[in-house]
CSV table of C-alpha atoms and ligand atoms in Angstrom, one decimal:
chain,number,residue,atom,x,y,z
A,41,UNK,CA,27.1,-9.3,11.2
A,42,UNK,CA,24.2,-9.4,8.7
A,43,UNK,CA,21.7,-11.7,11.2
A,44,UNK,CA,22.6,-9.5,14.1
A,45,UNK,CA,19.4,-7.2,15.4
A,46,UNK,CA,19.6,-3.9,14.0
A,47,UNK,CA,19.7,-2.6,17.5
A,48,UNK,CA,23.0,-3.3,18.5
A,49,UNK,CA,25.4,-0.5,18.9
A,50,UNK,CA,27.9,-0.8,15.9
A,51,UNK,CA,30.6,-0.3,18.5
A,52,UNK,CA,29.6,-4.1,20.1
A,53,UNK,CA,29.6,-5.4,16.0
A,54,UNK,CA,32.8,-7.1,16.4
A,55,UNK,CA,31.6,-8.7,19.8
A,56,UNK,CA,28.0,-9.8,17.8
A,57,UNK,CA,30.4,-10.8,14.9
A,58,UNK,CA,32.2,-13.4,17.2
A,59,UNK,CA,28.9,-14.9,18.6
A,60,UNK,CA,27.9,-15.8,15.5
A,61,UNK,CA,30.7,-17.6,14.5
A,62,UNK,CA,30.8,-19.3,18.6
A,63,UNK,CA,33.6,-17.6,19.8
A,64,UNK,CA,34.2,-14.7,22.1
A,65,UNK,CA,35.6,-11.5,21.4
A,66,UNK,CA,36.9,-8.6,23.0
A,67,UNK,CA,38.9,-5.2,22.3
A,68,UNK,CA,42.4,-4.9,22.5
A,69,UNK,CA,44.5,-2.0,22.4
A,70,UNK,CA,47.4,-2.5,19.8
A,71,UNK,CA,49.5,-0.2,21.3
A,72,UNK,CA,49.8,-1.5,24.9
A,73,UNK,CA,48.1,-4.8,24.2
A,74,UNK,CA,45.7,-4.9,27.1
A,75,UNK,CA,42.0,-5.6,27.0
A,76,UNK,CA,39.1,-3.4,27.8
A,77,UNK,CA,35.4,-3.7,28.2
A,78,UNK,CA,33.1,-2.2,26.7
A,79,UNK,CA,34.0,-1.3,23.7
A,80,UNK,CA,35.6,2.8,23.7
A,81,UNK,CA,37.1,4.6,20.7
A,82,UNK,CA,40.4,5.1,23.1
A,83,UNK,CA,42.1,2.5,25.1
A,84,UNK,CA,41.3,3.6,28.2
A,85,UNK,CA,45.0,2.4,29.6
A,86,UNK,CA,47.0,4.6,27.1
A,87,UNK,CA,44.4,6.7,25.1
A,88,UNK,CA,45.3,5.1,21.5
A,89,UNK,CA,43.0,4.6,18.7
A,90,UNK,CA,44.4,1.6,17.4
A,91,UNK,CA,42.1,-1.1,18.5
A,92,UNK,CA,41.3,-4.5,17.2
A,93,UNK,CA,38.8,-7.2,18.1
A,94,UNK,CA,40.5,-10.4,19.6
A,95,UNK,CA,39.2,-13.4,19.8
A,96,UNK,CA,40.0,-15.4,23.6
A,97,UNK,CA,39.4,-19.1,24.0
A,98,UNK,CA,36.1,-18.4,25.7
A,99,UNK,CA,36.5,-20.6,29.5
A,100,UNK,CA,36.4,-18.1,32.2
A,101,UNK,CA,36.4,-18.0,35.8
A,102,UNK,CA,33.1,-16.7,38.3
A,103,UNK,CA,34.0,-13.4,39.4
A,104,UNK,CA,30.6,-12.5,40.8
A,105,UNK,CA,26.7,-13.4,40.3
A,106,UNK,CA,23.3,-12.7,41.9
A,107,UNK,CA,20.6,-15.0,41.2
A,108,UNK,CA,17.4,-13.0,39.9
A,109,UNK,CA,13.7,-13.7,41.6
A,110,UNK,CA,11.4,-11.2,40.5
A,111,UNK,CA,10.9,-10.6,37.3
A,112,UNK,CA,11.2,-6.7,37.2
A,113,UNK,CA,9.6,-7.3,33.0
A,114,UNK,CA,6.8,-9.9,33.1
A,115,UNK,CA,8.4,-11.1,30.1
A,116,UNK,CA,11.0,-12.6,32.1
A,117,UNK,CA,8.7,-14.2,34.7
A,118,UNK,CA,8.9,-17.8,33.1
A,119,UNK,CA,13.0,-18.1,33.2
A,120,UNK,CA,12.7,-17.1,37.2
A,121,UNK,CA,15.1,-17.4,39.0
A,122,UNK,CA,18.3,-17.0,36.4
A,123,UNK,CA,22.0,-15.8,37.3
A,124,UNK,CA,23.4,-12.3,36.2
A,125,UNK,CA,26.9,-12.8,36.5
A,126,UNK,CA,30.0,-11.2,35.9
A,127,UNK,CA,32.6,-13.5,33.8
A,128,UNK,CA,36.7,-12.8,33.9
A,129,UNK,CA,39.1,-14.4,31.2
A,130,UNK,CA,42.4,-15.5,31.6
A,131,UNK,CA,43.1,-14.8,28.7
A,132,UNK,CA,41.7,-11.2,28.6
A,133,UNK,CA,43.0,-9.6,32.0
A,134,UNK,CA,40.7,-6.6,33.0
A,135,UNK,CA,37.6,-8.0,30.8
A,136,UNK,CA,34.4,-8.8,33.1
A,137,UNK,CA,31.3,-9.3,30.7
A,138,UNK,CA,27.8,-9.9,32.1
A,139,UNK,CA,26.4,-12.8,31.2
A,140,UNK,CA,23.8,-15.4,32.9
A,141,UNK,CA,25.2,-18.7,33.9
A,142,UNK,CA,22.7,-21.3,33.5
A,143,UNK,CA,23.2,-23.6,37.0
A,144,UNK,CA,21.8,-24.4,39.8
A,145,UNK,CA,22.4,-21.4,41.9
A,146,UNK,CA,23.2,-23.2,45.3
A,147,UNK,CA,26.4,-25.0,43.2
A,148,UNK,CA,28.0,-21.7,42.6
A,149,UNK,CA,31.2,-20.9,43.7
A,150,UNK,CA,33.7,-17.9,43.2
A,151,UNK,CA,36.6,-18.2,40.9
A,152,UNK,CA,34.8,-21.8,39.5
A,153,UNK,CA,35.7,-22.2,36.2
A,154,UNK,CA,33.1,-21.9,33.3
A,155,UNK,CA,32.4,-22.2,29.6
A,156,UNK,CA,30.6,-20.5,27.2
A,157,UNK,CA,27.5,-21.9,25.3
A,158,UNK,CA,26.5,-20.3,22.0
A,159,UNK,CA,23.1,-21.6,21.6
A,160,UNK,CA,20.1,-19.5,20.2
A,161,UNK,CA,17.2,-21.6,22.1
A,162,UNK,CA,19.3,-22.6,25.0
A,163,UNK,CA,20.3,-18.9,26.2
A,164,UNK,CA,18.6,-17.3,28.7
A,165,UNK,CA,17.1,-14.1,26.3
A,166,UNK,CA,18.9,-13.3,23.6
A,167,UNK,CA,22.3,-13.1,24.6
A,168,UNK,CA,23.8,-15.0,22.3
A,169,UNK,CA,26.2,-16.7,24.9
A,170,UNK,CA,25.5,-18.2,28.2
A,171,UNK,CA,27.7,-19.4,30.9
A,172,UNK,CA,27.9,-23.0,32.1
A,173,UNK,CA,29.5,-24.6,34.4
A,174,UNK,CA,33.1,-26.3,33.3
A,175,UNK,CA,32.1,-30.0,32.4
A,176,UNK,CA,28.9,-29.3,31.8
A,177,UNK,CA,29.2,-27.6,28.5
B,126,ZN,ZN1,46.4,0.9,25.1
Protein backbone atom coordinates (compact mmCIF):
# COMPACT_ATOMS: atom_id res chain seq x y z
CA UNK A 1 0.00 0.00 0.00
CA UNK A 2 3.12 2.21 0.55
CA UNK A 3 3.26 3.41 -3.49
CA UNK A 4 -0.49 4.07 -3.45
CA UNK A 5 -1.45 8.00 -3.70
CA UNK A 6 -2.15 9.37 -0.38
CA UNK A 7 -5.59 10.22 -1.58
CA UNK A 8 -7.17 7.08 -1.67
CA UNK A 9 -9.80 6.32 0.88
CA UNK A 10 -8.26 3.80 3.31
CA UNK A 11 -11.53 1.90 3.00
CA UNK A 12 -10.46 1.12 -0.99
CA UNK A 13 -6.63 0.08 0.57
CA UNK A 14 -7.19 -3.51 0.23
CA UNK A 15 -8.56 -2.88 -3.42
CA UNK A 16 -5.15 -0.45 -4.17
CA UNK A 17 -3.30 -3.28 -2.30
CA UNK A 18 -4.42 -5.95 -4.95
CA UNK A 19 -3.54 -3.69 -8.01
CA UNK A 20 -0.31 -3.47 -7.02
CA UNK A 21 0.40 -6.89 -6.77
CA UNK A 22 -1.92 -7.50 -10.45
CA UNK A 23 -4.78 -8.94 -9.06
CA UNK A 24 -8.28 -7.90 -8.28
CA UNK A 25 -9.91 -7.57 -5.10
CA UNK A 26 -13.04 -7.17 -3.62
CA UNK A 27 -15.00 -7.26 -0.05
CA UNK A 28 -16.60 -10.18 1.21
CA UNK A 29 -18.76 -10.62 4.01
CA UNK A 30 -17.57 -13.61 6.13
CA UNK A 31 -20.73 -14.20 7.57
CA UNK A 32 -22.91 -14.79 4.56
CA UNK A 33 -20.05 -15.00 2.06
CA UNK A 34 -21.38 -12.66 -0.64
CA UNK A 35 -19.64 -9.79 -2.26
CA UNK A 36 -20.24 -6.12 -2.18
CA UNK A 37 -19.08 -2.97 -3.89
CA UNK A 38 -17.85 -0.42 -2.65
CA UNK A 39 -16.25 -1.06 0.17
CA UNK A 40 -19.03 -0.47 3.63
CA UNK A 41 -18.12 -1.17 7.26
CA UNK A 42 -21.50 -3.54 7.22
CA UNK A 43 -22.33 -6.13 4.67
CA UNK A 44 -25.01 -4.57 3.25
CA UNK A 45 -26.77 -8.26 2.76
CA UNK A 46 -26.73 -9.18 6.52
CA UNK A 47 -25.30 -6.04 8.46
CA UNK A 48 -21.95 -7.95 9.82
CA UNK A 49 -18.76 -6.41 10.46
CA UNK A 50 -16.70 -9.22 9.57
CA UNK A 51 -15.36 -8.46 6.25
CA UNK A 52 -12.28 -9.55 4.40
CA UNK A 53 -10.70 -8.60 1.06
CA UNK A 54 -10.89 -11.50 -1.54
CA UNK A 55 -8.99 -11.78 -4.29
CA UNK A 56 -11.22 -13.14 -7.81
CA UNK A 57 -9.46 -14.33 -10.83
CA UNK A 58 -9.96 -10.99 -12.48
CA UNK A 59 -11.85 -12.03 -16.26
CA UNK A 60 -15.21 -10.46 -16.23
CA UNK A 61 -18.01 -10.12 -18.42
CA UNK A 62 -19.43 -6.44 -20.10
CA UNK A 63 -22.34 -5.48 -18.19
CA UNK A 64 -22.61 -1.91 -19.49
CA UNK A 65 -20.28 0.96 -21.16
CA UNK A 66 -20.69 4.41 -22.77
CA UNK A 67 -17.99 5.59 -24.90
CA UNK A 68 -16.79 9.23 -23.68
CA UNK A 69 -16.41 12.20 -26.47
CA UNK A 70 -15.98 15.30 -24.78
CA UNK A 71 -13.63 15.82 -22.50
CA UNK A 72 -15.65 17.39 -19.55
CA UNK A 73 -11.52 18.14 -17.89
CA UNK A 74 -9.26 19.31 -20.76
CA UNK A 75 -6.95 17.04 -19.21
CA UNK A 76 -8.65 14.22 -20.69
CA UNK A 77 -8.94 15.68 -24.19
CA UNK A 78 -5.96 13.67 -25.68
CA UNK A 79 -7.40 9.87 -24.62
CA UNK A 80 -10.92 11.02 -26.45
CA UNK A 81 -12.98 8.98 -27.05
CA UNK A 82 -12.39 6.20 -24.04
CA UNK A 83 -15.11 3.63 -22.54
CA UNK A 84 -16.51 4.01 -18.93
CA UNK A 85 -17.79 0.73 -18.26
CA UNK A 86 -19.24 -1.22 -15.73
CA UNK A 87 -17.42 -4.81 -15.27
CA UNK A 88 -19.32 -8.06 -13.42
CA UNK A 89 -17.34 -11.20 -12.11
CA UNK A 90 -18.25 -14.47 -11.99
CA UNK A 91 -16.64 -15.08 -9.49
CA UNK A 92 -17.89 -12.07 -7.30
CA UNK A 93 -21.78 -12.09 -7.87
CA UNK A 94 -23.28 -8.55 -7.16
CA UNK A 95 -19.70 -6.79 -7.81
CA UNK A 96 -19.90 -4.21 -10.84
CA UNK A 97 -16.70 -1.96 -10.72
CA UNK A 98 -16.22 0.96 -13.19
CA UNK A 99 -13.43 0.68 -15.14
CA UNK A 100 -12.54 1.86 -18.94
CA UNK A 101 -12.06 -0.91 -21.42
CA UNK A 102 -9.51 0.00 -23.81
CA UNK A 103 -11.31 -1.31 -27.51
CA UNK A 104 -12.55 -0.18 -30.26
CA UNK A 105 -15.96 0.91 -29.23
CA UNK A 106 -17.90 -0.26 -32.33
CA UNK A 107 -16.55 -4.20 -31.30
CA UNK A 108 -18.41 -4.03 -28.01
CA UNK A 109 -20.78 -6.32 -27.13
CA UNK A 110 -22.91 -7.08 -23.79
CA UNK A 111 -21.97 -9.91 -21.67
CA UNK A 112 -18.39 -10.26 -23.92
CA UNK A 113 -15.96 -11.50 -21.94
CA UNK A 114 -12.88 -9.36 -20.69
CA UNK A 115 -9.68 -9.27 -18.82
CA UNK A 116 -7.97 -7.04 -16.72
CA UNK A 117 -4.60 -5.26 -17.60
CA UNK A 118 -2.54 -3.88 -14.74
CA UNK A 119 -0.31 -1.65 -16.54
CA UNK A 120 0.84 1.88 -15.17
CA UNK A 121 1.43 3.54 -18.77
CA UNK A 122 -1.04 1.49 -20.61
CA UNK A 123 -4.22 2.53 -18.42
CA UNK A 124 -6.30 5.05 -19.40
CA UNK A 125 -5.52 7.67 -16.11
CA UNK A 126 -4.52 6.26 -13.24
CA UNK A 127 -6.67 3.50 -12.67
CA UNK A 128 -4.45 1.05 -12.01
CA UNK A 129 -6.47 -1.65 -14.06
CA UNK A 130 -8.05 -1.41 -17.44
CA UNK A 131 -10.34 -3.72 -19.22
CA UNK A 132 -9.47 -5.54 -22.46
CA UNK A 133 -11.09 -7.49 -24.48
CA UNK A 134 -10.70 -11.49 -23.82
CA UNK A 135 -7.68 -12.58 -26.20
CA UNK A 136 -6.40 -9.49 -26.44
CA UNK A 137 -4.82 -9.23 -23.06
ZN1 LIG B 1 -23.08 -10.58 5.00
Amino acid sequence: MSDAPSTIAPEFAGFFAALQERALAFPCCDTCARFHWYPMKACPHCRSSVISWRRIAGTGSLYSWTTVRHAFDPAWRDRLPYIVALVEFPDAPGVRLIANVAADPESLAIGMAVTPCFDDGVAIGKSGVTFVPAGNA
